[in-house]
XYZ file of C-alpha atoms in Angstrom:
633
model
C 124.159 93.874 -42.505
C 126.096 96.378 -44.553
C 126.134 99.779 -42.878
C 127.802 103.111 -43.407
C 130.212 104.320 -40.752
C 132.368 101.205 -40.709
C 134.304 101.720 -43.917
C 131.515 100.560 -46.209
C 131.142 102.806 -49.266
C 127.593 101.853 -50.201
C 124.224 103.050 -48.935
C 123.914 100.478 -46.205
C 120.719 99.099 -44.709
C 120.057 101.457 -41.778
C 120.851 105.043 -40.831
C 119.506 105.767 -37.343
C 120.356 107.735 -34.217
C 119.394 107.092 -30.588
C 118.279 110.219 -28.739
C 118.790 112.004 -26.405
C 122.316 110.589 -26.430
C 122.842 111.223 -30.127
C 124.641 107.943 -30.750
C 124.496 106.524 -34.269
C 123.308 102.925 -34.450
C 126.107 100.498 -35.354
C 124.789 97.066 -36.256
C 126.770 93.881 -35.843
C 125.723 90.461 -37.194
C 124.125 88.391 -34.434
C 122.907 85.254 -36.142
C 120.621 83.599 -38.637
C 117.282 81.891 -38.102
C 115.576 79.413 -40.417
C 111.838 79.891 -40.070
C 110.822 77.377 -42.741
C 112.110 75.812 -45.935
C 111.184 79.039 -47.740
C 112.005 81.707 -45.122
C 115.324 82.790 -43.655
C 115.977 85.638 -41.207
C 119.358 87.405 -40.955
C 119.830 89.165 -37.615
C 121.965 92.087 -36.444
C 122.005 94.233 -33.342
C 123.507 97.189 -31.551
C 123.606 96.114 -27.884
C 124.629 99.576 -26.686
C 121.456 101.141 -28.155
C 119.421 97.971 -27.627
C 118.365 98.002 -31.271
C 117.751 94.838 -33.260
C 117.387 94.535 -37.020
C 116.265 91.579 -39.107
C 116.296 90.991 -42.845
C 113.539 88.522 -43.679
C 113.963 86.618 -46.936
C 111.110 84.491 -48.233
C 110.481 82.638 -51.485
C 106.788 82.605 -52.389
C 104.991 82.013 -55.682
C 108.217 82.135 -57.638
C 109.561 85.423 -56.241
C 111.964 86.337 -53.469
C 110.661 88.935 -51.031
C 112.897 90.869 -48.642
C 111.830 93.146 -45.814
C 113.671 94.739 -42.917
C 112.350 94.934 -39.355
C 113.931 97.301 -36.841
C 113.006 96.960 -33.155
C 113.860 99.447 -30.411
C 114.074 98.061 -26.867
C 116.284 100.758 -25.372
C 115.437 103.969 -23.598
C 114.794 107.263 -25.346
C 113.752 107.547 -28.977
C 115.209 105.900 -32.059
C 115.209 108.304 -35.024
C 115.379 106.389 -38.312
C 116.605 108.509 -41.215
C 116.500 105.734 -43.792
C 116.043 101.963 -43.823
C 116.386 99.783 -46.888
C 113.789 97.115 -47.497
C 116.489 95.143 -49.253
C 120.155 95.612 -50.059
C 121.662 92.875 -52.177
C 124.903 92.345 -54.068
C 124.675 91.780 -57.807
C 126.635 89.195 -59.756
C 129.348 90.331 -62.125
C 127.188 89.542 -65.165
C 124.902 92.448 -64.189
C 125.906 95.009 -66.769
C 122.750 96.934 -67.787
C 119.808 98.621 -66.071
C 116.399 99.296 -67.623
C 114.238 101.987 -66.013
C 110.917 103.546 -66.992
C 110.174 107.258 -67.059
C 107.493 109.705 -68.157
C 105.085 112.425 -67.085
C 101.336 112.922 -66.921
C 99.816 111.668 -70.179
C 103.327 110.774 -71.379
C 104.035 107.623 -69.391
C 105.682 104.428 -70.563
C 109.110 105.475 -71.830
C 112.111 103.350 -70.934
C 115.862 103.646 -71.024
C 118.564 100.977 -70.999
C 121.851 102.112 -69.468
C 125.169 100.400 -68.834
C 126.334 100.042 -65.250
C 129.711 101.738 -65.341
C 130.359 103.667 -62.148
C 128.190 105.538 -59.700
C 124.476 105.216 -59.096
C 121.446 104.683 -61.344
C 118.260 105.501 -59.468
C 114.512 105.389 -59.986
C 113.034 107.732 -57.401
C 109.772 109.407 -56.378
C 109.863 112.074 -53.637
C 106.279 113.363 -53.824
C 104.450 110.890 -51.617
C 103.219 108.382 -54.175
C 104.582 106.189 -56.935
C 104.369 108.422 -59.976
C 104.269 108.745 -63.739
C 107.880 107.631 -64.123
C 106.815 104.008 -63.836
C 106.379 101.545 -61.021
C 108.930 101.607 -58.146
C 111.021 99.091 -60.038
C 113.929 98.432 -62.368
C 115.381 95.607 -64.418
C 119.011 94.490 -64.217
C 120.403 92.243 -66.928
C 123.516 91.072 -68.699
C 124.621 92.868 -71.824
C 123.347 90.201 -74.231
C 119.901 89.898 -72.625
C 116.791 90.381 -74.757
C 113.235 89.109 -74.846
C 114.089 85.399 -74.874
C 117.774 85.241 -73.957
C 120.045 86.135 -71.096
C 119.972 86.501 -67.346
C 117.845 89.232 -65.829
C 116.500 90.420 -62.480
C 113.411 92.519 -61.782
C 113.344 94.485 -58.527
C 109.984 95.923 -57.458
C 109.323 97.728 -54.184
C 105.775 96.957 -53.008
C 105.077 100.485 -51.835
C 102.799 103.313 -52.994
C 104.669 106.234 -51.431
C 107.993 108.015 -51.855
C 110.674 105.524 -52.767
C 114.063 104.831 -54.257
C 115.212 101.799 -56.237
C 118.846 101.996 -57.281
C 121.836 100.122 -58.611
C 125.299 101.362 -57.714
C 128.786 100.367 -58.835
C 130.957 101.013 -55.772
C 134.564 102.251 -55.880
C 135.907 98.723 -55.320
C 134.051 97.474 -58.411
C 131.301 95.580 -56.607
C 127.669 96.318 -57.465
C 124.627 96.504 -55.190
C 120.883 96.910 -55.602
C 118.974 98.862 -52.973
C 115.252 99.546 -52.576
C 113.648 101.618 -49.859
C 110.739 103.794 -48.857
C 111.960 107.380 -48.462
C 111.410 109.080 -45.102
C 111.439 112.790 -44.350
C 113.396 114.158 -41.334
C 111.793 113.126 -38.070
C 109.109 111.084 -39.788
C 110.083 107.700 -38.329
C 110.618 107.783 -34.572
C 110.449 104.612 -32.500
C 109.725 104.750 -28.793
C 110.734 101.922 -26.498
C 109.064 98.702 -27.612
C 108.126 99.928 -31.088
C 109.094 98.412 -34.429
C 109.430 99.552 -38.039
C 108.593 97.057 -40.786
C 109.604 98.177 -44.266
C 107.685 97.437 -47.453
C 108.712 94.275 -49.270
C 111.288 94.280 -52.026
C 110.197 91.716 -54.607
C 112.869 90.031 -56.711
C 112.151 87.972 -59.828
C 114.982 86.138 -61.569
C 115.080 84.748 -65.111
C 117.685 82.829 -67.066
C 115.990 83.209 -70.437
C 115.246 86.864 -70.986
C 112.606 89.456 -70.263
C 109.572 87.399 -71.252
C 110.376 84.820 -68.597
C 110.774 87.643 -66.114
C 107.351 89.077 -66.989
C 105.774 85.620 -66.773
C 107.021 85.290 -63.195
C 105.831 88.773 -62.215
C 102.422 88.293 -63.835
C 101.906 84.954 -62.105
C 102.813 86.530 -58.774
C 100.520 89.537 -59.357
C 97.614 87.238 -60.111
C 98.022 85.613 -56.687
C 98.020 88.979 -54.898
C 94.959 90.590 -56.471
C 91.447 89.186 -56.214
C 90.394 87.245 -59.308
C 87.419 88.996 -60.921
C 85.621 89.060 -64.242
C 86.693 91.749 -66.702
C 83.500 93.372 -68.025
C 83.690 95.899 -70.837
C 83.737 99.342 -69.207
C 81.984 102.473 -70.321
C 83.425 105.504 -68.531
C 81.579 108.821 -68.791
C 84.557 111.184 -68.519
C 85.557 111.885 -72.132
C 81.947 111.535 -73.213
C 80.499 114.192 -70.875
C 83.128 115.578 -68.475
C 81.128 117.714 -65.997
C 78.259 118.379 -68.400
C 75.466 115.924 -67.609
C 72.075 115.415 -66.006
C 70.411 112.279 -64.739
C 68.427 112.092 -67.984
C 71.502 112.497 -70.207
C 73.326 109.801 -68.237
C 70.407 107.421 -68.684
C 70.571 108.064 -72.429
C 74.319 107.534 -72.381
C 73.833 104.238 -70.544
C 71.398 103.076 -73.241
C 73.951 103.899 -75.953
C 76.713 102.126 -74.020
C 74.604 98.987 -73.593
C 73.753 98.953 -77.311
C 77.468 98.840 -78.101
C 78.004 95.926 -75.722
C 79.324 97.588 -72.569
C 78.917 95.595 -69.365
C 79.835 98.148 -66.683
C 78.832 101.814 -66.600
C 81.215 104.027 -64.582
C 80.018 107.500 -63.575
C 83.098 109.698 -63.395
C 83.734 113.069 -61.714
C 80.909 115.573 -61.203
C 78.195 113.537 -59.469
C 78.504 114.967 -55.929
C 77.242 118.101 -54.198
C 78.021 121.332 -56.053
C 80.605 119.795 -58.390
C 80.502 121.588 -61.746
C 84.242 121.906 -62.399
C 87.474 120.968 -60.657
C 87.530 123.919 -58.231
C 85.090 122.744 -55.573
C 83.291 120.079 -53.554
C 85.896 117.353 -53.044
C 85.186 115.874 -49.628
C 81.423 116.356 -49.822
C 80.611 112.839 -50.987
C 76.847 113.019 -51.388
C 74.937 112.944 -54.703
C 74.204 116.414 -56.023
C 70.537 117.128 -55.263
C 70.029 119.241 -58.395
C 71.317 116.566 -60.718
C 70.005 113.573 -58.775
C 66.869 114.622 -56.829
C 66.347 111.035 -55.624
C 70.013 110.199 -55.237
C 71.873 107.765 -57.459
C 69.346 104.933 -57.066
C 67.271 105.731 -60.206
C 70.389 105.836 -62.393
C 71.739 102.640 -60.836
C 68.416 100.869 -61.466
C 68.478 102.086 -65.074
C 71.999 100.770 -65.586
C 71.150 97.415 -64.007
C 68.019 97.195 -66.126
C 70.210 97.508 -69.211
C 72.246 94.496 -68.067
C 75.286 96.456 -66.839
C 76.904 96.812 -63.435
C 77.517 100.265 -61.955
C 80.768 101.965 -60.935
C 81.514 105.350 -59.382
C 84.481 107.737 -59.436
C 85.778 108.974 -56.078
C 88.833 110.851 -54.848
C 88.698 110.259 -51.087
C 92.190 111.506 -50.212
C 91.503 115.024 -51.464
C 89.511 118.079 -50.423
C 88.619 121.372 -52.111
C 88.929 124.678 -50.272
C 85.424 125.356 -51.533
C 83.780 122.483 -49.655
C 81.803 121.916 -46.487
C 84.445 119.475 -45.261
C 87.275 122.018 -45.495
C 85.238 124.697 -43.766
C 84.458 122.277 -40.937
C 87.927 120.713 -40.583
C 90.848 122.760 -41.977
C 93.043 120.968 -39.402
C 92.579 117.712 -41.357
C 94.512 119.074 -44.337
C 98.193 118.624 -45.112
C 99.969 121.925 -44.741
C 97.914 122.951 -41.709
C 98.071 125.511 -40.153
C 99.307 127.360 -43.267
C 96.160 128.894 -44.843
C 98.044 129.349 -48.124
C 99.286 125.775 -48.511
C 99.850 125.101 -52.233
C 97.155 123.281 -54.154
C 97.355 120.912 -57.090
C 94.409 120.757 -59.513
C 92.732 123.209 -57.113
C 92.768 120.684 -54.282
C 94.476 119.889 -50.994
C 95.345 116.534 -49.416
C 93.568 115.094 -46.406
C 95.732 113.623 -43.648
C 94.856 109.931 -43.748
C 97.255 109.202 -40.913
C 94.527 110.785 -38.750
C 92.012 108.118 -37.704
C 89.288 110.770 -37.462
C 89.772 111.462 -41.178
C 89.685 107.749 -41.966
C 86.494 107.358 -39.925
C 84.801 110.250 -41.733
C 85.749 108.954 -45.186
C 84.786 105.388 -44.363
C 81.368 106.418 -43.093
C 80.709 108.920 -45.889
C 81.692 106.513 -48.666
C 79.831 103.677 -46.957
C 76.719 105.827 -46.975
C 77.043 106.114 -50.757
C 77.639 102.383 -51.134
C 74.807 101.480 -48.771
C 72.253 102.526 -51.388
C 73.192 99.273 -53.101
C 74.180 98.384 -56.620
C 77.594 100.093 -56.719
C 80.043 97.292 -57.440
C 83.075 99.324 -58.407
C 85.024 102.425 -57.362
C 87.397 104.264 -59.641
C 89.690 105.603 -56.884
C 91.573 108.653 -58.087
C 94.430 110.686 -56.583
C 94.982 113.736 -58.750
C 97.986 115.331 -57.116
C 101.171 114.550 -55.240
C 101.572 115.063 -51.503
C 103.084 118.483 -50.885
C 103.597 119.792 -48.369
C 103.461 116.337 -46.693
C 103.417 117.900 -43.251
C 100.810 118.740 -40.632
C 101.412 120.680 -37.423
C 105.115 120.663 -38.234
C 105.383 116.857 -38.560
C 106.073 115.009 -41.806
C 103.389 112.411 -42.548
C 103.807 111.045 -46.098
C 104.766 107.564 -44.898
C 101.756 107.241 -42.597
C 99.586 108.728 -45.367
C 100.323 105.727 -47.595
C 99.519 103.344 -44.749
C 96.302 105.299 -44.185
C 95.251 104.814 -47.828
C 95.768 101.067 -47.486
C 93.828 101.034 -44.211
C 90.862 102.954 -45.672
C 90.625 100.607 -48.635
C 90.777 97.612 -46.289
C 87.970 99.011 -44.136
C 85.688 99.596 -47.115
C 86.348 96.182 -48.595
C 85.784 94.547 -45.217
C 82.384 96.240 -45.090
C 81.644 95.585 -48.786
C 83.481 92.324 -49.630
C 82.487 92.289 -53.316
C 83.586 95.872 -53.945
C 86.200 96.273 -56.671
C 88.598 99.226 -56.674
C 90.585 100.663 -59.571
C 93.805 102.530 -58.779
C 93.787 105.764 -60.759
C 96.276 108.437 -59.717
C 96.005 111.158 -62.381
C 96.148 108.217 -64.738
C 99.518 106.507 -64.600
C 100.518 107.176 -60.989
C 100.413 104.670 -58.119
C 100.749 101.475 -60.133
C 102.650 99.148 -57.849
C 102.521 95.872 -55.949
C 101.938 97.742 -52.683
C 98.439 98.848 -53.693
C 97.825 95.642 -55.679
C 96.233 93.562 -52.862
C 93.583 96.286 -52.503
C 92.731 96.814 -56.189
C 91.810 94.769 -59.235
C 92.608 97.255 -62.014
C 95.013 100.085 -62.863
C 94.302 103.102 -65.039
C 97.524 103.231 -67.024
C 97.296 106.810 -68.296
C 94.896 109.682 -68.836
C 95.989 109.545 -72.468
C 93.618 107.385 -74.491
C 95.574 108.206 -77.655
C 96.080 104.870 -79.423
C 99.733 105.433 -80.368
C 100.587 106.537 -76.841
C 98.805 103.554 -75.369
C 100.806 101.062 -77.446
C 103.943 102.298 -75.693
C 102.362 102.835 -72.271
C 100.629 99.465 -72.053
C 103.675 97.595 -73.323
C 105.999 99.173 -70.776
C 103.572 98.628 -67.913
C 103.026 94.997 -68.894
C 106.639 94.248 -67.958
C 105.257 93.986 -64.423
C 101.442 94.089 -64.564
C 99.266 91.459 -66.306
C 97.356 92.918 -69.244
C 93.937 92.145 -67.741
C 94.703 94.565 -64.884
C 95.560 97.419 -67.283
C 92.520 99.578 -68.068
C 92.639 100.240 -71.818
C 89.878 102.319 -73.409
C 88.783 103.289 -76.891
C 88.921 107.063 -76.844
C 87.510 109.742 -79.149
C 88.950 110.815 -82.483
C 90.388 113.431 -82.639
C 91.896 112.443 -79.322
C 91.130 115.028 -76.633
C 94.688 115.110 -75.335
C 96.844 114.857 -78.479
C 94.464 115.867 -81.275
C 95.492 112.847 -83.354
C 92.909 110.955 -85.398
C 92.708 107.173 -85.709
C 90.260 104.759 -87.262
C 87.876 102.923 -84.943
C 89.482 99.645 -85.979
C 92.924 100.816 -84.879
C 91.696 102.247 -81.566
C 89.783 99.048 -80.768
C 92.734 96.813 -81.591
C 94.986 98.776 -79.245
C 92.451 98.651 -76.404
C 91.722 94.954 -76.878
C 95.028 93.791 -75.385
C 94.124 95.033 -71.925
C 90.951 95.414 -69.842
C 88.799 96.754 -72.649
C 86.686 99.849 -72.171
C 85.073 102.834 -73.901
C 85.553 106.518 -73.133
C 83.795 108.460 -75.876
C 80.464 109.921 -76.903
C 78.497 107.302 -78.871
C 76.096 109.927 -80.234
C 78.810 111.426 -82.455
C 79.909 108.102 -83.961
C 79.006 107.159 -87.501
C 76.957 104.012 -88.009
C 80.028 102.395 -89.503
C 82.121 103.188 -86.421
C 79.380 101.953 -84.116
C 79.249 98.664 -85.987
C 83.035 98.319 -85.902
C 83.124 99.065 -82.169
C 80.291 96.645 -81.368
C 81.996 93.888 -83.360
C 85.332 94.573 -81.642
C 83.643 94.253 -78.253
C 82.261 90.859 -79.310
C 85.747 89.790 -80.353
C 87.157 90.854 -76.985
C 84.446 88.911 -75.151
C 85.127 85.869 -77.302
C 88.785 85.651 -76.343
C 89.104 87.396 -72.976
C 88.798 84.387 -70.666
C 91.961 82.712 -71.908
C 93.696 85.981 -72.827
C 93.439 87.179 -69.236
C 95.265 84.166 -67.877
C 97.788 83.951 -70.682
C 101.303 84.965 -71.602
C 102.249 88.110 -73.539
C 105.093 88.293 -76.022
C 106.417 91.190 -78.102
C 107.452 89.616 -81.406
C 110.720 90.914 -82.884
C 110.423 92.514 -86.322
C 112.964 94.230 -88.534
C 110.642 97.142 -89.334
C 110.730 99.686 -86.511
C 107.314 100.966 -87.608
C 105.595 97.678 -86.833
C 104.354 96.610 -83.416
C 103.549 92.907 -83.153
C 102.190 91.410 -79.924
C 101.327 87.775 -79.250
C 99.061 86.542 -76.460
C 99.087 82.798 -75.786
C 96.702 80.859 -73.549
C 98.201 79.202 -70.506
C 97.828 75.762 -72.152
C 99.361 77.122 -75.391
C 96.326 75.958 -77.365
C 95.111 79.422 -78.399
C 97.101 82.366 -79.740
C 96.235 85.905 -80.827
C 98.681 87.927 -82.895
C 98.013 91.671 -83.158
C 99.884 93.517 -85.893
C 99.871 97.314 -85.739
C 101.593 99.555 -88.260
C 102.571 102.854 -86.615
C 104.537 104.373 -89.513
C 105.220 103.934 -93.219
C 107.428 101.042 -94.264
C 110.743 101.956 -95.873
C 110.016 99.534 -98.765
C 106.923 99.049 -100.933
C 107.041 95.241 -100.601
C 105.615 94.091 -97.285
C 107.798 91.675 -95.390
C 106.316 88.523 -93.924
C 106.149 88.380 -90.148
C 107.705 85.411 -88.375
C 105.485 84.096 -85.587
C 107.935 82.759 -83.047
C 107.715 80.903 -79.739
C 104.886 78.542 -80.654
C 105.028 74.945 -79.464
C 107.621 73.075 -81.565
C 106.413 70.037 -83.420
C 102.776 71.213 -83.437
C 100.570 72.579 -86.201
C 98.180 75.524 -86.087
C 95.106 76.598 -88.008
C 95.272 80.335 -88.708
C 92.430 82.790 -89.290
C 92.322 86.539 -89.670
C 89.731 87.830 -87.224
C 86.950 89.723 -88.985
C 86.758 92.920 -86.960
C 84.336 94.433 -89.455
C 81.803 91.653 -88.980
C 81.145 88.375 -90.699
C 83.131 85.162 -90.501
C 86.837 84.971 -89.707
C 88.958 84.541 -92.833
C 90.814 81.188 -92.975
C 94.507 81.619 -93.799
C 95.688 78.018 -93.662
C 97.331 75.294 -91.601
C 101.006 75.663 -90.702
C 103.628 74.038 -88.547
C 105.134 76.013 -85.691
C 108.504 75.722 -87.421
C 107.128 77.067 -90.697
C 105.493 80.030 -88.977
C 108.736 80.832 -87.176
C 110.940 80.408 -90.264
C 108.955 81.848 -93.175
C 106.169 83.715 -91.425
C 102.934 85.041 -92.875
C 101.744 88.101 -94.774
C 100.244 89.957 -91.794
C 101.300 93.574 -92.427
C 98.418 96.106 -92.419
C 100.299 98.082 -95.058
C 99.319 101.622 -94.084
C 100.217 103.651 -90.970
C 97.798 103.573 -88.044
C 96.136 100.407 -89.278
C 96.051 96.968 -87.719
C 95.151 93.308 -88.174
C 94.325 90.520 -85.749
C 95.029 86.825 -86.257
C 93.800 83.806 -84.295
C 95.871 80.638 -84.166
C 94.468 77.389 -82.790
C 96.794 74.511 -82.052
C 95.786 71.170 -83.495
C 95.528 68.156 -81.254
C 98.701 66.132 -81.245
C 98.598 62.968 -83.343
C 99.303 59.676 -81.537
């Protein structure tokens, strides 16, 4: 194993010191063990410190996973400063790195940079994977694009502080390193203890970024529970904190009329919660708003043919809450009474089993009323200061989140959880086994979501990306879009609604209801299919293709996001269909009525000459359905 301190200029796998002697661990290779045809273990040790380290490499479901295990059998304490999950050399063709970046409500930007010298790093130091994208990066050769060239995706399956980096060393060699980040003194191993790092997941493609995404999507679908994808109605941008039981029942009726299949009650339902300054931690229905608890509302929702979901933020507590008054020692920053807040809230120490027990029992009490099938699990601030009683605890906090989710799902096996961390935070393969859906961003602005959803879908299948039709003007950006455009953007994800139906025109209601029917018509094969971004010469066009896994069904969504530079609309070439096959093409009638037949075309003709599919005007869109004809004998 590569390690600093022996002339190696890179990061190395392990930086650790044995105390009280103060001797730095110096690993030497000690062997290799074949566990199976798909698993290999590389071993190293420091016999003087009695420390062993193993790099475990396993190929599973088309991806390579790497994790490091460090065992301490010596006397004293082993202080681990850093430990890479995986450190791997890169081939000489690796010339470019693609990383994502962003901020709250501004997620989904990406940058492609040449690997020249020094280090390119994607990093989060605030205790969770954040708005700058998943803990991941792409490495590719200079000529790589959507369908051509060699490429590697590296994704650290971890929901806490992390670093994923590529570095060109002084000798010209290049390495990729991924690791969870530890604070000083956070990882201490007593005799007989072991550290197991998160897994570094590596996907490799020879034919461009689409192949890479196909591999990642297939892997993700094996790690998250397969569920149906009902149309969501979320109350947040419809009501915020301003609701009563009666107004929610009315809202549920309006949602059902539009075609929603799951009604999610967002923030504001629990004791004393009227704004974001109080009550987090007191997870009981507010008696003034719900005199008989949530059961009457749940029965109403079920009677309308919808399932019921509930917003929670279990990791957080408000200073103005019964929980904080009873247990200030459960809060990160303790004993500092002036520990900084974020969104008026503090962070509970989930490394404390007493805290986990309280949250598990309190949330279970809510779920025990029955009929709550879904939790929108939020986390509205980073972890700072990630310390309690003078000890750093961010690493164990992440493990505590996983453990709490596991306990709830063990008690309620059918419970679905959505990962929502101020919107676009904590979207990673570490949390994936515990959740079935990600909230990609608090921005429901249609133009923003085109970018955000596309960037996220490099790694995450579209059916796991919550994508909602928001209000117009949009509450975050103020921009206005037609209902048709908003619905088309939301359709290529897990479709949902987050608006007030009572302010919609009859025309918009009809358009929205028809769009929901279109989503339901196609979703089963869409949500197991492949996604392609079609190349176009006009930078103001966004063209996305979704193909069923058997290649028999295709949707092509064409969105115009800016004015064309020419008055004559160019035809759009539909590439990557099955060669030698023919397709019937219809334009989907989003406004109601029958789909409009366009004609029958060969795959080669669609790729060479294309079709007139341009919406023509900015912030407009069209949707086309292609059905492959049966092959002739």
